[in-house]
Every structure is written in structure tokens, then in C-alpha cells.
């Protein structure tokens, strides 16, 4: 019996989470494993119900669980709050820090049947691409100290510190090389070693770690060039290894280049394999409550959870195959609908995936 | 009589610079102004001929000039050098710092006749887009102190400081709003105010400066979302205002999205209107010396120089119109060639523009 902390959050979060749980329930029956869910408030729901984006009881629930299944947080209702207290920053950054979730995995894959949704020209998109972004998530300029603000008038300054240690770089580099070993055996490390001292160390350490993986090819690319090459030819990449800030930027660019954000999941892992699993897209307040949101990213987040934290790879494979089957059959939510689609709502999509499973 | 420091640099730099000077010569005759050129070494040429990427005599030449026309620097020959001494970093960063070139203008415009070169799907590219990136160029994490490296073993750390003062932000924000007043009257400020303390100040100050420009619409966007929105719909942007690091990333993404890097120029200006003008693309060592490089970006850099530093807007307009005419007539270099093109080399492209002028 595994314990799952279920944090649906705001906007479309609760709707798509319901479908993920529906699919997990079906998988439990089929594959004979047992999950116990504890639901908890996070984000705007945390603020509204318990006064803060990450209430203490939610943290306790997560601590007592084997994994966190996260929906999405944020919306116009909470945008007037100071940045620190807003749903996104107030919930995600402390969760990452508290559970030491240093390794963020963001697959950006174009589904074969949805290649025409890719915003790139067909001769560039070809038959789709498949990139895994590996982003360092608990260091760099997000958490580096000191941060501050001082002075007055025109002289007033505000500052942040981008800092990386050899240990932090080694750890995330190994995550990237390990992932590459199971894929295309190619790592492209994104840095700005021509300008930043921290990135000179980054490049050095990544180059050293590469020696432990003689089968994997390592390239280095400057972050500015990376944003260009992704647009010019995304097929050249297999695993993209990035620090926290560059990973934030590059993984979102990759996601949008697939043309189907509603299908992208992510995992944020610590060194022990505990993790937080969440869709790559946002809380989409504009369509919340209408039953039209695409639940697939949330369901794929659940399959990443089965694979990485619960060692249930077989069930994960089966759910992913079911999703591919449903998409190939032309059953699509509105966000990925095309001419020949049968357009369905959130719950019907969940049902279709369960049926296919 | 205006003095121009001509720094051709490496790779295709000298070839395309020759064409820019050819076109400037023709414009002088037609519009009755006089330019005196002083050629000087920079980048790899500086290293090879005078021992460093930015030799002192080159700095003196620039100091004695009214503007700097810069080619491009770098190449495999100098890649083994320490980052500080390499052609790009060793020449560009000190030039920006020394001449206080705080304002980088990077137009990213799709030429009407070359819309099909845009890497985006035709229904997204539509009839092209026209974005101006305004990047702060002498502050932020590029130059912020302290920077350093200390400790040993796994504990060894390296760090950089991202710092902005109110004065720096006000200055570049005014540059962006002034530019927007002459264009679409819309500024989108790119930041990461949800995570970085420096960017909270950035957003505050930009919001204050906006009050001086009641006709201009101001939006704020997080940098991760900006990379996505550019791919999804570049038409939504007019002027993009960025700090140094984010501007490096975003302006390159914009450039590649036009599909014709060989046509993009840039200006780096100081508060007095002195500036350095350079193409957006690199030194392209792979095609250097073959007479096939596209000189248009270099020629457009020269027109920006006429407009911003020499107050010769009429001549600049005429050259730009000549370039548009040549492109419309189907005279193209190899990089922008399509089925019906008459493909020409570097010198023939310069001649065609002179003839059209
Ligand atoms: C909401 C924000 C703090 C967060 C980040 O910048 O890491 C988000 O963009 C993400 O990538 O998960
Ligand atoms: C070469 C490098 C130092 C430079 C920068 O990062 O500013 C370049 O990428 C640019 O944008 O001009």
C-alpha cells in the first residue's frame, strides 16, 4: 500500500486531477497494487481555506506520503498578493526546497498523431521530436544567497546571487547522463560559460562527469544559441541539461514547440526517489470549471509517479499506451482537436483512457 | 566629415564589411555627406596581429571616432583560449563597458518577400512580424560584482551577481518607451519578478516609467512565458524590454524566428548617441572567404549607424529601400535563396544594392 498526497490546487487542477485518480484506480485493479490518497489544499485553495499557499498540514501530508501528485496553482484572484505569497511561488518553491527536489525532468515529445499541432514549419517538425529537459531545481539563482535590496532614489539596487557548487552540478549531471543512457545517449549541456563564472564551473564539472559515461556524447551550448537551435532544428537534441534559471526558460520553449502543452508532464525528484509530479501547463483559469480541460498531462504526471517513485513501470507503460491509443483513435479534447477529431470533455477523456486500458 | 572606426573582425566579417563600405560610399555621393574610415583589428584578428582581442590602438581609434562599425568575431582557431581572452567575450564585453553602451537595439523583422523562410507554421507566421528587442547591455549579471570561485572538492562553489539599480532600469525603460512611441506604442517588459528580487525592482521601476508615456501600453511577462509566446504568436509583441541576460536569450530567439539571421542588424548605444553597430549573426567560419556570405545584416548595421549616431536618417531610409527592392526582385544570397531566386555572392549583392540606390 503506497500513500499519495493529492494536491489538486486551482483552476483546472481539481477537474484534471479527478481523471488522473480515475485512471490510477483502474490501473490498481488491473495491476494489483494499492494506493491510498490523501487530498490536501495548495496554492490559491490553500490561501482561501487555510491562509497560505502551502499550509502546514499539507506539508505534513506530503511528508507522510510516498509521492506528491500536484495539479496546478494560481489565478487572477491571487495576483494582487506579494510575490512570496502568491500560489505559484508560495507553494512550488518551498515544496522544492523542503523535499530537496533537485532534479526536474520535463519530457517534450511530439505525439506522432499530433505532429501538425507543432508550431514549426512541417519540413522542420518532420515526424516530431523527443527531448528530455533535465533542470536543476533547488540551486542557482532561485535560492542563491545573498538576495536583497538597498539604497535609495536612483541609487537603489536589488540583487540576486547565482551560485552553484561542484556537488550540485555533479548530482544533476549524473541525473542527465543516467537518463541519456536509457534514451538517445546524447547530452547537451546549456550554459553561458563565456560570461558567467558559475557557468565556467558548470561546464568543467559536466565535462568531468561525462567521463563516467563513455557511451554518452556530450555537447555544450550557450543558452542564447540553444533557444535558436531549438527553433531551427529540435531533432538535434536528446537530453538537455540546464541549471535552474536556464532550465525554466528552455523547458518551457521546448514544451511550446511540441504544440501540445496539454500533454506534457513533469517530475521533480530528490536523491531518494521521492517526487512531486505535475503537468507542465498552468491552471488555465479561463477554462476552469467547464469540463473541457485536457486531463492527459495530469494523467501522464501520474504515470511518471508510478515509474519514478513507486517502481510500477509496467502499469505506467500500460497507461501511456492507452493514452496513445485514444489519441490515435482521434478522441481529442478541444485544445488538440483537428478536423477529423471526436471532441470530448475532461471526464469523457478520462473514461476513454480507462476503457482503452 | 564624420569619423568611423571600422572593425571587420573574423570569419565573414571582412567580406561583408567591404560591401557595407561600398554601399556607404555610394550613399555619400548621393546624399552629400562625408565619412572617414579608420580600419582596426578586433577579435581573432586582434589576437593574431596584436596579441589581444581588443588591442589598445583599436580602443583609441574608437575613441577618436563618431561611431563603430563592427563585423563579427570568433572562430575555432581561438576556442582553446580562456573565456576572458576569446574573441567574443574579450572584445565585445570590454567595448560595451568602456563606451557605456547600455542600450542594445535588435530589430527582428520578417521581410515581406521572405515570409516563407520563417521557421514557424505559415498560419502562425502569417505575413511576418516586426519586433524590436531593447536589451540593457552594461549591467545585470554580466557585470554585477562580486563574481568568484572558492572552496575545494564537492564544496567548491562559483558565483555571479545579478544586480540592477533604479537608475539603470529607468534609463533602459525610457529607451524602450521612446522606441515604442515611434512604432506600435506597446512595450512588453520581460522579467522573472516571481522569483528574483532584482526583477521585483525591475517591474516596479518599469511600471513607474510607463506613467511618463500615457500613449504606450505596458505589459509584463515572465521570461519563461515569453519564450513560449514568441513561438505561439510573435505578432502579439511590438517592443520587448529586457535586462542583459534575458535580452541575450530573447533577442536571439526572436532573430531565429524571423528565419533570416543574415538580414538582422543591431545597435549598441550610449547615453550620448555614440554607438557600436554589428550584424546579429556570427562570424560563420564555415563559409568565410568563399564570397557567399550575406552582407545585408552588415549593411543594415551601417544604416542604423547613419540613423542613430550620425543623424542621416534620409540616407538610411534610402539604403533600406534599396535592400527591400533588391530582395523583392529575387536577388538573394545562398542563405535566403528559394526556387525563383537569382542567387548571387557577397560582392554581387553589394553591387545590386548600390545599383538600386
Ligand atoms: C512559478 C515559478 C516559480 C516556477 C519556476 O520559475 O520555477 C515555474 O515557472 C516552473 O517552471 O515551475
Ligand atoms: C559573445 C557574448 C559575450 C555576447 C553576449 O552574451 O552578450 C553575445 O551573445 C551577444 O549577444 O552579443
XYZ file of C-alpha atoms and ligand atoms in Angstrom:
738
model
C 0.000 0.000 0.000
C 1.521 3.291 -1.168
C 0.445 6.692 0.133
C -0.112 9.513 -2.332
C -0.528 13.161 -1.365
C -3.020 14.565 -3.874
C -2.776 18.363 -4.220
C -5.224 19.437 -6.939
C -4.763 23.196 -6.477
C -6.595 25.800 -8.548
C -8.222 26.412 -11.918
C -8.487 23.220 -13.935
C -6.409 21.398 -11.288
C -9.306 19.658 -9.494
C -11.025 18.601 -12.756
C -7.975 17.024 -14.346
C -6.873 15.502 -11.033
C -10.194 13.652 -10.795
C -9.399 11.965 -14.124
C -5.864 11.078 -13.069
C -7.242 9.378 -9.953
C -9.864 7.616 -12.072
C -7.136 6.182 -14.297
C -4.933 5.275 -11.316
C -7.895 3.424 -9.784
C -8.383 1.399 -12.955
C -4.655 0.623 -13.099
C -4.701 -0.574 -9.480
C -7.379 -3.126 -10.263
C -5.643 -4.322 -13.373
C -2.102 -4.486 -11.966
C -2.902 -5.396 -8.352
C -1.271 -2.560 -6.476
C -2.847 -0.300 -3.881
C -2.741 3.458 -3.473
C -4.111 5.449 -0.540
C -4.851 9.077 -1.428
C -4.800 11.974 0.999
C -6.169 15.166 -0.520
C -4.746 18.492 0.631
C -5.025 22.198 -0.180
C -2.325 24.020 -2.090
C -1.934 27.323 -3.932
C -4.966 29.588 -4.082
C -7.028 26.851 -2.442
C -4.504 26.856 0.415
C -4.740 30.641 0.726
C -8.544 30.657 0.661
C -9.074 27.719 3.024
C -6.081 27.870 5.343
C -4.472 31.284 4.911
C -1.361 30.354 2.932
C -0.275 28.803 -0.350
C 1.454 25.929 1.389
C -0.381 25.226 4.684
C 1.499 23.220 7.351
C -0.983 20.298 7.276
C -0.317 19.958 3.535
C 3.411 19.709 4.192
C 2.757 17.060 6.841
C 0.550 15.096 4.436
C 3.338 15.178 1.854
C 5.909 14.095 4.433
C 3.780 11.087 5.310
C 3.354 10.074 1.676
C 5.425 8.171 -0.880
C 4.842 10.771 -3.600
C 3.063 14.046 -4.329
C 0.624 14.293 -7.215
C 0.269 18.005 -7.891
C -2.332 19.748 -10.051
C -1.688 23.367 -10.876
C -1.882 26.603 -8.933
C -2.546 30.291 -9.480
C -5.119 32.599 -10.993
C -6.177 36.253 -11.198
C -7.812 36.069 -7.768
C -4.420 35.951 -6.011
C -2.342 38.152 -8.311
C -2.566 41.177 -6.017
C -0.603 39.366 -3.305
C 3.137 39.951 -2.777
C 5.176 37.539 -4.983
C 6.306 35.483 -1.971
C 2.730 34.716 -1.004
C 1.306 34.025 -4.439
C 0.153 30.478 -5.210
C 2.955 29.541 -7.662
C 5.952 30.873 -5.858
C 4.482 30.425 -2.362
C 3.763 26.743 -2.930
C 6.208 25.391 -5.509
C 9.479 26.914 -4.334
C 9.044 25.873 -0.667
C 7.965 22.354 -1.702
C 11.067 22.000 -3.895
C 13.290 23.285 -1.128
C 11.693 21.339 1.730
C 11.776 17.984 -0.052
C 15.140 18.693 -1.756
C 13.634 18.043 -5.192
C 16.814 18.892 -7.071
C 16.056 17.075 -10.315
C 13.304 18.259 -12.619
C 12.518 16.029 -15.607
C 10.450 17.606 -18.368
C 9.871 15.420 -21.406
C 8.905 17.402 -24.514
C 7.670 14.938 -27.046
C 5.519 15.408 -30.086
C 2.898 12.669 -30.278
C 3.039 11.037 -33.699
C -0.634 11.685 -34.372
C -0.373 15.338 -33.389
C 2.642 16.440 -35.403
C 0.535 19.003 -37.239
C -0.049 20.843 -33.934
C 3.662 21.654 -33.747
C 4.082 25.416 -34.345
C 7.136 24.783 -36.522
C 7.038 24.500 -40.314
C 6.259 20.913 -41.383
C 9.689 20.462 -43.004
C 11.292 21.347 -39.634
C 8.827 19.474 -37.421
C 9.140 16.389 -39.644
C 7.672 13.430 -37.733
C 8.079 15.146 -34.374
C 10.893 15.301 -31.858
C 11.538 13.884 -28.419
C 13.606 15.933 -25.964
C 14.073 15.442 -22.238
C 14.942 18.599 -20.289
C 16.812 17.890 -17.076
C 16.706 21.019 -14.916
C 18.489 21.598 -11.621
C 15.714 22.711 -9.303
C 16.979 23.606 -5.827
C 20.032 25.754 -6.551
C 21.251 28.521 -8.813
C 19.804 31.998 -8.794
C 16.445 30.809 -7.426
C 17.809 30.091 -3.972
C 21.328 31.603 -4.004
C 22.176 33.921 -1.108
C 22.520 36.848 -0.644
C 19.429 38.370 -2.244
C 18.381 41.838 -1.275
C 17.550 45.419 -1.902
C 19.156 48.560 -0.532
C 19.917 52.196 -1.107
C 17.564 54.990 -2.077
C 16.500 57.047 -5.071
C 18.327 56.377 -8.338
C 20.986 54.501 -6.375
C 18.551 51.943 -5.006
C 19.691 48.487 -6.087
C 18.282 44.994 -5.879
C 20.286 41.833 -6.372
C 20.272 38.037 -6.589
C 23.119 35.539 -6.459
C 23.655 32.781 -8.993
C 25.707 30.151 -7.215
C 26.468 26.512 -7.912
C 28.659 24.068 -6.046
C 30.595 21.230 -7.637
C 28.441 18.775 -5.702
C 25.179 20.204 -7.034
C 26.430 20.180 -10.612
C 27.769 16.625 -10.371
C 24.488 15.374 -8.987
C 22.246 16.862 -11.691
C 24.767 15.973 -14.408
C 24.588 12.323 -13.345
C 20.795 12.511 -13.495
C 21.085 13.755 -17.071
C 23.641 11.144 -18.151
C 21.661 8.344 -16.473
C 18.569 9.470 -18.359
C 20.531 9.677 -21.623
C 21.723 6.081 -21.185
C 18.069 4.993 -21.398
C 17.398 7.182 -24.455
C 19.496 8.547 -27.302
C 22.820 8.616 -25.392
C 23.367 12.294 -26.063
C 23.551 15.123 -23.527
C 23.651 18.786 -24.476
C 24.616 20.969 -21.537
C 23.237 24.501 -21.673
C 25.346 27.223 -20.072
C 26.751 30.694 -20.507
C 30.377 29.874 -19.739
C 31.538 32.724 -21.965
C 30.164 35.267 -19.497
C 29.328 33.709 -16.116
C 31.882 32.433 -13.611
C 29.362 29.963 -12.190
C 28.859 28.531 -15.655
C 32.590 28.037 -16.157
C 32.460 25.691 -13.162
C 29.261 24.161 -14.562
C 30.973 23.320 -17.854
C 34.073 21.929 -16.139
C 32.133 19.640 -13.830
C 29.755 18.391 -16.537
C 32.776 17.573 -18.689
C 34.293 15.571 -15.830
C 31.089 13.656 -15.092
C 30.844 12.765 -18.782
C 33.970 10.631 -18.394
C 31.935 8.230 -16.229
C 29.642 7.692 -19.225
C 31.858 6.803 -22.185
C 28.828 5.750 -24.254
C 27.160 9.137 -23.999
C 28.070 12.014 -26.317
C 28.359 15.394 -24.595
C 27.962 18.779 -26.274
C 27.972 22.231 -24.711
C 25.798 25.033 -25.990
C 25.344 28.635 -24.901
C 21.825 29.354 -23.700
C 21.232 32.040 -26.347
C 22.211 29.635 -29.086
C 20.079 26.896 -27.508
C 16.907 28.968 -27.890
C 17.815 29.398 -31.555
C 18.758 25.815 -32.331
C 15.514 24.568 -30.761
C 13.567 26.604 -33.288
C 15.846 25.748 -36.189
C 16.100 22.002 -35.632
C 14.798 20.427 -32.410
C 15.758 16.977 -33.724
C 19.408 17.631 -32.906
C 18.702 17.270 -29.158
C 18.160 14.256 -26.927
C 18.750 15.289 -23.284
C 19.138 18.995 -22.466
C 20.914 19.593 -19.152
C 20.333 23.012 -17.566
C 20.707 24.971 -14.358
C 17.580 26.235 -12.608
C 17.013 29.541 -14.439
C 18.075 28.414 -17.906
C 16.076 25.221 -17.419
C 12.973 27.242 -16.582
C 13.318 29.079 -19.902
C 14.470 26.234 -22.138
C 11.995 23.643 -20.875
C 9.093 25.999 -21.496
C 10.323 26.776 -25.000
C 10.599 23.023 -25.686
C 7.108 22.452 -24.316
C 5.525 25.090 -26.528
C 7.417 23.766 -29.563
C 5.609 20.436 -29.213
C 2.356 22.290 -29.861
C 0.505 20.337 -27.222
C 1.200 21.680 -23.744
C -1.876 19.810 -22.535
C 0.029 16.547 -22.997
C 3.212 17.349 -21.080
C 4.052 16.100 -17.611
C 6.970 16.702 -15.265
C 8.689 15.051 -12.341
C 10.666 16.797 -9.603
C 12.742 14.254 -7.725
C 15.025 14.147 -4.734
C 18.053 11.912 -4.259
C 15.916 9.169 -2.657
C 13.396 8.964 -5.496
C 10.651 10.818 -3.646
C 8.999 13.185 -6.049
C 6.413 15.777 -6.972
C 4.573 15.170 -10.243
C 2.760 17.912 -12.091
C 1.551 18.879 -15.552
C 3.738 21.337 -17.473
C 0.831 23.676 -18.284
C -0.757 26.125 -15.883
C -4.056 26.323 -14.032
C -5.837 27.828 -17.081
C -8.385 29.835 -15.063
C -10.114 30.903 -18.295
C -11.488 27.398 -18.908
C -11.697 26.161 -15.304
C -14.943 24.516 -14.242
C -16.180 23.996 -17.793
C -15.226 20.351 -18.058
C -13.241 20.935 -21.252
C -9.644 20.863 -19.982
C -7.283 18.189 -21.244
C -6.502 15.770 -18.382
C -3.740 13.913 -20.230
C -0.829 15.935 -18.815
C -2.108 15.195 -15.319
C -2.521 11.508 -16.134
C 0.987 11.377 -17.609
C 2.258 13.023 -14.410
C 0.673 10.114 -12.556
C 2.462 7.612 -14.837
C 5.773 9.350 -14.140
C 4.955 8.917 -10.443
C 4.305 5.205 -10.906
C 7.593 4.848 -12.753
C 9.971 7.021 -10.728
C 8.677 6.919 -7.140
C 6.635 3.714 -6.934
C 8.599 1.361 -9.171
C 5.456 0.406 -11.096
C 6.844 0.772 -14.602
C 4.583 -1.856 -16.131
C 1.409 -0.049 -15.107
C 2.928 3.243 -16.277
C 3.701 1.749 -19.696
C 0.159 0.431 -19.984
C -1.430 3.795 -19.196
C 0.859 5.546 -21.665
C -0.049 3.011 -24.338
C -3.735 3.567 -23.576
C -3.292 7.320 -23.992
C -1.512 6.840 -27.311
C -4.322 4.539 -28.421
C -7.032 7.050 -27.544
C -5.177 9.862 -29.314
C -4.621 7.723 -32.403
C -8.312 6.858 -32.483
C -8.971 10.593 -32.867
C -10.533 11.133 -29.440
C -9.307 14.605 -28.514
C -10.110 17.400 -26.096
C -10.727 20.846 -27.599
C -7.123 22.063 -27.150
C -5.765 19.395 -29.503
C -8.806 18.976 -31.749
C -8.363 18.868 -35.512
C -10.718 18.292 -38.426
C -11.367 14.569 -38.049
C -11.408 14.552 -34.209
C -14.157 13.300 -31.964
C -14.045 16.165 -29.462
C -14.657 15.139 -25.865
C -14.624 16.818 -22.451
C -12.379 16.204 -19.475
C -14.328 13.330 -17.902
C -15.015 11.595 -21.214
C -11.307 11.664 -21.977
C -10.597 10.010 -18.623
C -13.253 7.399 -19.382
C -11.822 6.729 -22.836
C -8.364 6.131 -21.379
C -9.774 3.790 -18.718
C -11.700 1.894 -21.410
C -8.598 1.576 -23.593
C -6.650 0.356 -20.547
C 33.163 64.895 -42.026
C 32.339 62.018 -39.692
C 34.891 59.512 -38.470
C 34.014 55.829 -38.467
C 36.025 53.116 -36.716
C 35.721 50.066 -38.977
C 36.370 46.781 -37.111
C 35.792 43.920 -39.565
C 36.957 41.134 -37.243
C 36.994 37.468 -38.217
C 35.329 34.916 -40.461
C 32.963 36.536 -42.920
C 33.469 39.909 -41.157
C 35.952 41.389 -43.656
C 33.949 40.268 -46.717
C 30.640 41.668 -45.592
C 32.275 44.811 -44.225
C 33.695 45.555 -47.676
C 30.146 45.603 -49.041
C 28.875 47.833 -46.244
C 31.624 50.337 -47.024
C 30.804 50.084 -50.745
C 27.194 50.969 -50.035
C 28.166 53.757 -47.615
C 30.437 55.208 -50.317
C 27.591 55.241 -52.804
C 25.297 56.881 -50.244
C 27.883 59.581 -49.526
C 27.953 60.606 -53.177
C 24.208 60.612 -53.468
C 23.416 62.390 -50.198
C 26.458 64.654 -49.941
C 27.904 63.607 -46.608
C 31.465 62.540 -45.876
C 32.782 59.603 -43.871
C 36.417 58.955 -42.976
C 37.110 55.297 -42.161
C 39.838 54.038 -39.864
C 40.242 50.264 -40.003
C 41.336 48.442 -36.875
C 41.868 44.892 -35.620
C 39.418 43.204 -33.297
C 38.651 39.667 -32.076
C 40.773 36.872 -33.506
C 42.424 39.356 -35.858
C 43.368 41.413 -32.805
C 44.800 38.334 -31.080
C 46.763 37.247 -34.149
C 48.113 40.669 -35.099
C 48.422 42.473 -31.782
C 48.179 39.860 -29.040
C 44.696 40.560 -27.708
C 41.064 40.591 -28.746
C 40.740 44.303 -28.094
C 44.136 45.959 -28.683
C 44.722 49.419 -27.159
C 45.174 51.128 -30.552
C 41.737 49.816 -31.545
C 40.217 51.377 -28.430
C 41.953 54.670 -29.260
C 40.647 54.554 -32.813
C 37.132 54.029 -31.492
C 37.525 56.882 -29.002
C 38.513 59.224 -31.812
C 35.542 58.208 -33.957
C 31.875 59.160 -34.143
C 30.729 55.547 -34.368
C 31.993 51.967 -34.515
C 31.047 49.718 -37.404
C 31.723 46.199 -36.174
C 31.848 42.985 -38.233
C 31.861 39.755 -36.285
C 34.420 37.914 -34.205
C 35.372 34.404 -33.194
C 36.144 31.043 -34.722
C 37.571 27.593 -33.919
C 41.121 28.923 -34.067
C 40.700 30.788 -30.774
C 38.371 28.441 -28.903
C 41.162 26.925 -26.787
C 41.797 30.288 -25.087
C 40.411 31.082 -21.629
C 36.901 32.621 -21.944
C 38.146 36.081 -20.908
C 40.605 36.182 -23.781
C 38.417 34.732 -26.505
C 37.422 36.996 -29.384
C 33.711 37.398 -28.482
C 33.945 37.980 -24.775
C 37.378 39.603 -24.902
C 36.291 42.209 -27.424
C 32.557 42.788 -27.041
C 32.201 42.999 -23.263
C 35.072 45.485 -22.784
C 33.832 47.630 -25.697
C 30.336 47.753 -24.178
C 31.743 48.607 -20.769
C 34.332 51.142 -21.932
C 31.917 53.113 -24.103
C 28.989 52.662 -21.690
C 26.840 51.160 -24.450
C 23.889 50.446 -22.179
C 21.186 50.225 -24.835
C 21.115 47.367 -27.314
C 18.512 47.600 -30.084
C 17.834 44.397 -32.005
C 15.095 44.630 -34.611
C 13.661 41.229 -35.569
C 11.597 41.744 -38.663
C 10.419 39.309 -41.278
C 10.891 40.780 -44.739
C 7.618 40.562 -46.660
C 9.195 38.660 -49.551
C 10.882 36.146 -47.244
C 7.974 35.135 -45.038
C 8.339 31.533 -46.177
C 11.813 31.394 -44.572
C 10.201 31.829 -41.135
C 10.542 28.526 -39.233
C 7.026 28.874 -37.871
C 3.957 27.298 -39.460
C 2.518 29.567 -42.174
C -0.718 30.137 -40.221
C 1.370 31.430 -37.290
C 3.932 33.352 -39.338
C 1.130 34.982 -41.378
C 2.620 37.928 -43.258
C 5.568 38.205 -40.889
C 6.131 40.064 -37.647
C 8.153 43.057 -36.542
C 9.602 43.083 -33.026
C 12.203 45.385 -31.521
C 14.199 43.911 -28.634
C 15.583 46.552 -26.298
C 18.236 44.928 -24.119
C 20.105 46.506 -21.214
C 23.748 45.880 -22.076
C 26.103 47.135 -19.361
C 24.521 45.848 -16.176
C 22.826 42.819 -14.705
C 24.587 39.514 -14.203
C 27.115 40.219 -16.964
C 28.955 42.841 -14.954
C 27.500 42.558 -11.434
C 30.010 42.214 -8.592
C 31.028 40.091 -6.769
C 31.789 37.195 -9.103
C 34.112 34.450 -7.965
C 35.015 30.945 -7.133
C 36.122 29.406 -3.857
C 36.282 26.311 -1.712
C 37.513 22.868 -2.635
C 36.269 19.425 -3.607
C 32.498 18.944 -3.680
C 32.147 22.180 -1.701
C 33.824 24.292 -4.365
C 31.391 26.994 -5.492
C 31.329 29.615 -8.216
C 29.000 32.586 -8.277
C 27.783 35.642 -10.156
C 25.674 38.574 -9.018
C 22.599 39.831 -10.822
C 22.202 43.450 -9.766
C 20.229 46.374 -11.144
C 19.886 49.906 -9.855
C 16.798 52.057 -10.236
C 18.807 54.439 -12.406
C 19.852 51.696 -14.840
C 16.324 50.365 -15.148
C 14.817 53.833 -15.661
C 17.314 54.612 -18.400
C 16.741 51.458 -20.461
C 12.984 51.625 -19.853
C 12.915 55.146 -21.327
C 14.850 53.845 -24.339
C 12.173 51.196 -24.814
C 9.248 53.569 -24.391
C 10.857 56.165 -26.700
C 11.279 53.456 -29.330
C 7.691 52.283 -28.835
C 6.392 55.832 -29.421
C 7.840 55.637 -32.953
C 6.375 52.165 -33.559
C 3.357 50.254 -32.268
C 3.153 52.033 -28.877
C 3.337 48.791 -26.938
C 6.074 47.685 -24.534
C 6.271 44.192 -23.067
C 8.734 44.032 -20.208
C 10.339 40.632 -19.689
C 11.270 39.690 -16.129
C 11.135 36.975 -13.504
C 9.612 39.036 -10.713
C 8.024 35.920 -9.244
C 11.433 34.589 -8.241
C 14.147 37.267 -8.423
C 14.452 40.221 -6.076
C 16.244 42.263 -8.744
C 13.321 41.674 -11.081
C 10.803 42.887 -8.497
C 12.625 46.236 -8.628
C 12.765 45.958 -12.434
C 8.983 45.585 -12.659
C 8.333 48.427 -10.193
C 10.582 50.880 -11.999
C 9.318 49.978 -15.480
C 5.765 50.477 -14.215
C 6.707 53.943 -12.904
C 8.459 54.997 -16.111
C 5.382 53.916 -18.073
C 3.439 56.769 -16.429
C 5.599 59.227 -18.414
C 4.241 57.626 -21.609
C 0.455 57.577 -21.314
C 0.094 56.637 -25.005
C 2.125 53.451 -24.648
C 0.586 50.203 -23.401
C 2.748 48.281 -20.951
C 2.566 44.549 -20.276
C 4.771 42.407 -18.062
C 5.669 38.850 -18.952
C 7.792 36.223 -17.221
C 10.812 35.212 -19.266
C 9.755 31.549 -19.429
C 6.364 32.531 -20.776
C 8.000 34.983 -23.216
C 9.951 32.195 -24.927
C 6.650 30.338 -25.321
C 4.534 33.237 -26.536
C 7.151 34.114 -29.161
C 6.729 30.670 -30.678
C 2.953 30.662 -30.292
C 2.234 34.117 -31.667
C 5.069 36.597 -32.278
C 2.547 39.125 -33.631
C 1.447 39.990 -30.103
C 4.710 41.869 -29.462
C 5.958 45.290 -30.501
C 8.844 46.329 -28.215
C 10.330 43.724 -25.859
C 12.221 45.285 -22.948
C 14.756 43.011 -21.219
C 17.694 43.003 -18.837
C 21.091 41.900 -20.100
C 20.845 38.109 -19.640
C 17.184 37.702 -20.596
C 17.753 40.045 -23.538
C 20.623 37.883 -24.769
C 18.286 34.886 -24.830
C 15.093 36.523 -26.064
C 16.700 38.596 -28.828
C 18.383 35.518 -30.263
C 15.144 33.565 -30.182
C 13.392 36.442 -31.984
C 16.180 36.588 -34.546
C 15.968 32.909 -35.379
C 12.178 33.106 -35.585
C 12.482 35.545 -38.494
C 14.204 32.777 -40.456
C 16.746 35.163 -41.898
C 19.535 35.888 -39.442
C 21.620 37.186 -42.346
C 19.334 40.195 -42.541
C 19.403 41.327 -38.924
C 21.403 44.249 -37.569
C 21.908 45.664 -34.103
C 22.892 48.906 -32.435
C 24.521 49.287 -29.025
C 24.216 52.883 -27.889
C 25.390 55.022 -25.034
C 23.557 57.962 -23.482
C 25.195 60.416 -25.900
C 24.190 58.555 -29.062
C 27.639 57.110 -29.713
C 27.245 53.523 -30.791
C 28.598 50.218 -31.980
C 26.777 48.653 -34.924
C 27.017 44.976 -35.752
C 25.144 42.195 -37.530
C 23.130 39.831 -35.311
C 24.664 36.694 -36.810
C 28.127 35.343 -36.063
C 31.415 35.142 -37.955
C 30.331 31.937 -39.771
C 33.852 30.495 -40.133
C 32.457 27.600 -42.193
C 31.723 29.859 -45.167
C 34.370 32.532 -44.608
C 36.483 33.515 -47.608
C 34.151 31.922 -50.147
C 32.410 35.110 -51.190
C 28.979 33.654 -50.482
C 28.076 35.319 -47.154
C 25.073 37.610 -46.999
C 26.266 41.210 -46.471
C 22.812 42.649 -45.814
C 22.971 42.437 -41.995
C 26.244 44.371 -42.112
C 24.784 46.938 -44.489
C 21.711 47.322 -42.270
C 24.055 47.816 -39.306
C 25.553 50.689 -41.288
C 22.098 52.188 -41.858
C 21.389 52.001 -38.135
C 24.661 53.876 -37.658
C 23.589 56.583 -40.095
C 20.276 56.924 -38.296
C 21.258 56.729 -34.619
C 24.781 58.154 -34.409
C 25.130 60.364 -37.484
C 21.655 61.807 -37.854
C 21.495 60.824 -41.521
C 18.069 59.238 -41.496
C 17.296 60.082 -45.113
C 20.299 58.164 -46.446
C 19.473 55.283 -44.093
C 15.905 55.145 -45.415
C 17.181 55.126 -48.993
C 19.591 52.232 -48.385
C 16.879 50.248 -46.624
C 14.522 50.842 -49.512
C 17.244 49.714 -51.939
C 17.720 46.498 -49.958
C 13.981 45.824 -49.955
C 13.928 46.439 -53.710
C 16.766 44.017 -54.372
C 15.141 41.334 -52.201
C 11.779 41.816 -53.904
C 13.423 41.474 -57.312
C 14.512 37.993 -56.218
C 18.233 38.723 -55.945
C 19.296 36.606 -52.980
C 22.436 35.196 -51.422
C 22.529 31.433 -50.830
C 21.318 31.617 -47.206
C 17.974 33.127 -48.249
C 17.675 31.555 -51.699
C 14.407 29.979 -52.800
C 13.129 28.458 -56.013
C 12.738 31.550 -58.136
C 15.835 33.369 -56.772
C 18.734 34.724 -58.750
C 21.482 33.535 -56.388
C 24.408 35.933 -56.052
C 27.597 36.148 -53.980
C 28.626 38.712 -51.381
C 30.107 41.307 -53.748
C 27.335 40.995 -56.318
C 24.772 41.590 -53.565
C 26.629 44.765 -52.567
C 26.700 45.856 -56.224
C 22.985 45.172 -56.649
C 22.154 47.322 -53.620
C 24.381 50.132 -54.899
C 22.726 49.907 -58.328
C 19.233 50.018 -56.788
C 20.309 53.017 -54.701
C 6.029 29.514 -10.796
C 7.521 29.601 -10.908
C 8.130 29.956 -9.582
C 8.132 28.320 -11.487
C 9.629 28.469 -11.712
O 10.099 29.512 -12.191
O 10.348 27.509 -11.432
C 7.520 27.837 -12.799
O 7.797 28.705 -13.861
C 8.062 26.460 -13.105
O 8.854 26.305 -14.048
O 7.708 25.527 -12.379
C 29.555 36.792 -27.143
C 28.694 37.080 -25.945
C 29.545 37.591 -24.816
C 27.556 38.041 -26.281
C 26.639 38.238 -25.102
O 26.286 37.275 -24.409
O 26.217 39.375 -24.879
C 26.689 37.664 -27.477
O 25.940 36.504 -27.233
C 25.785 38.819 -27.807
O 24.563 38.724 -27.594
O 26.287 39.854 -28.275
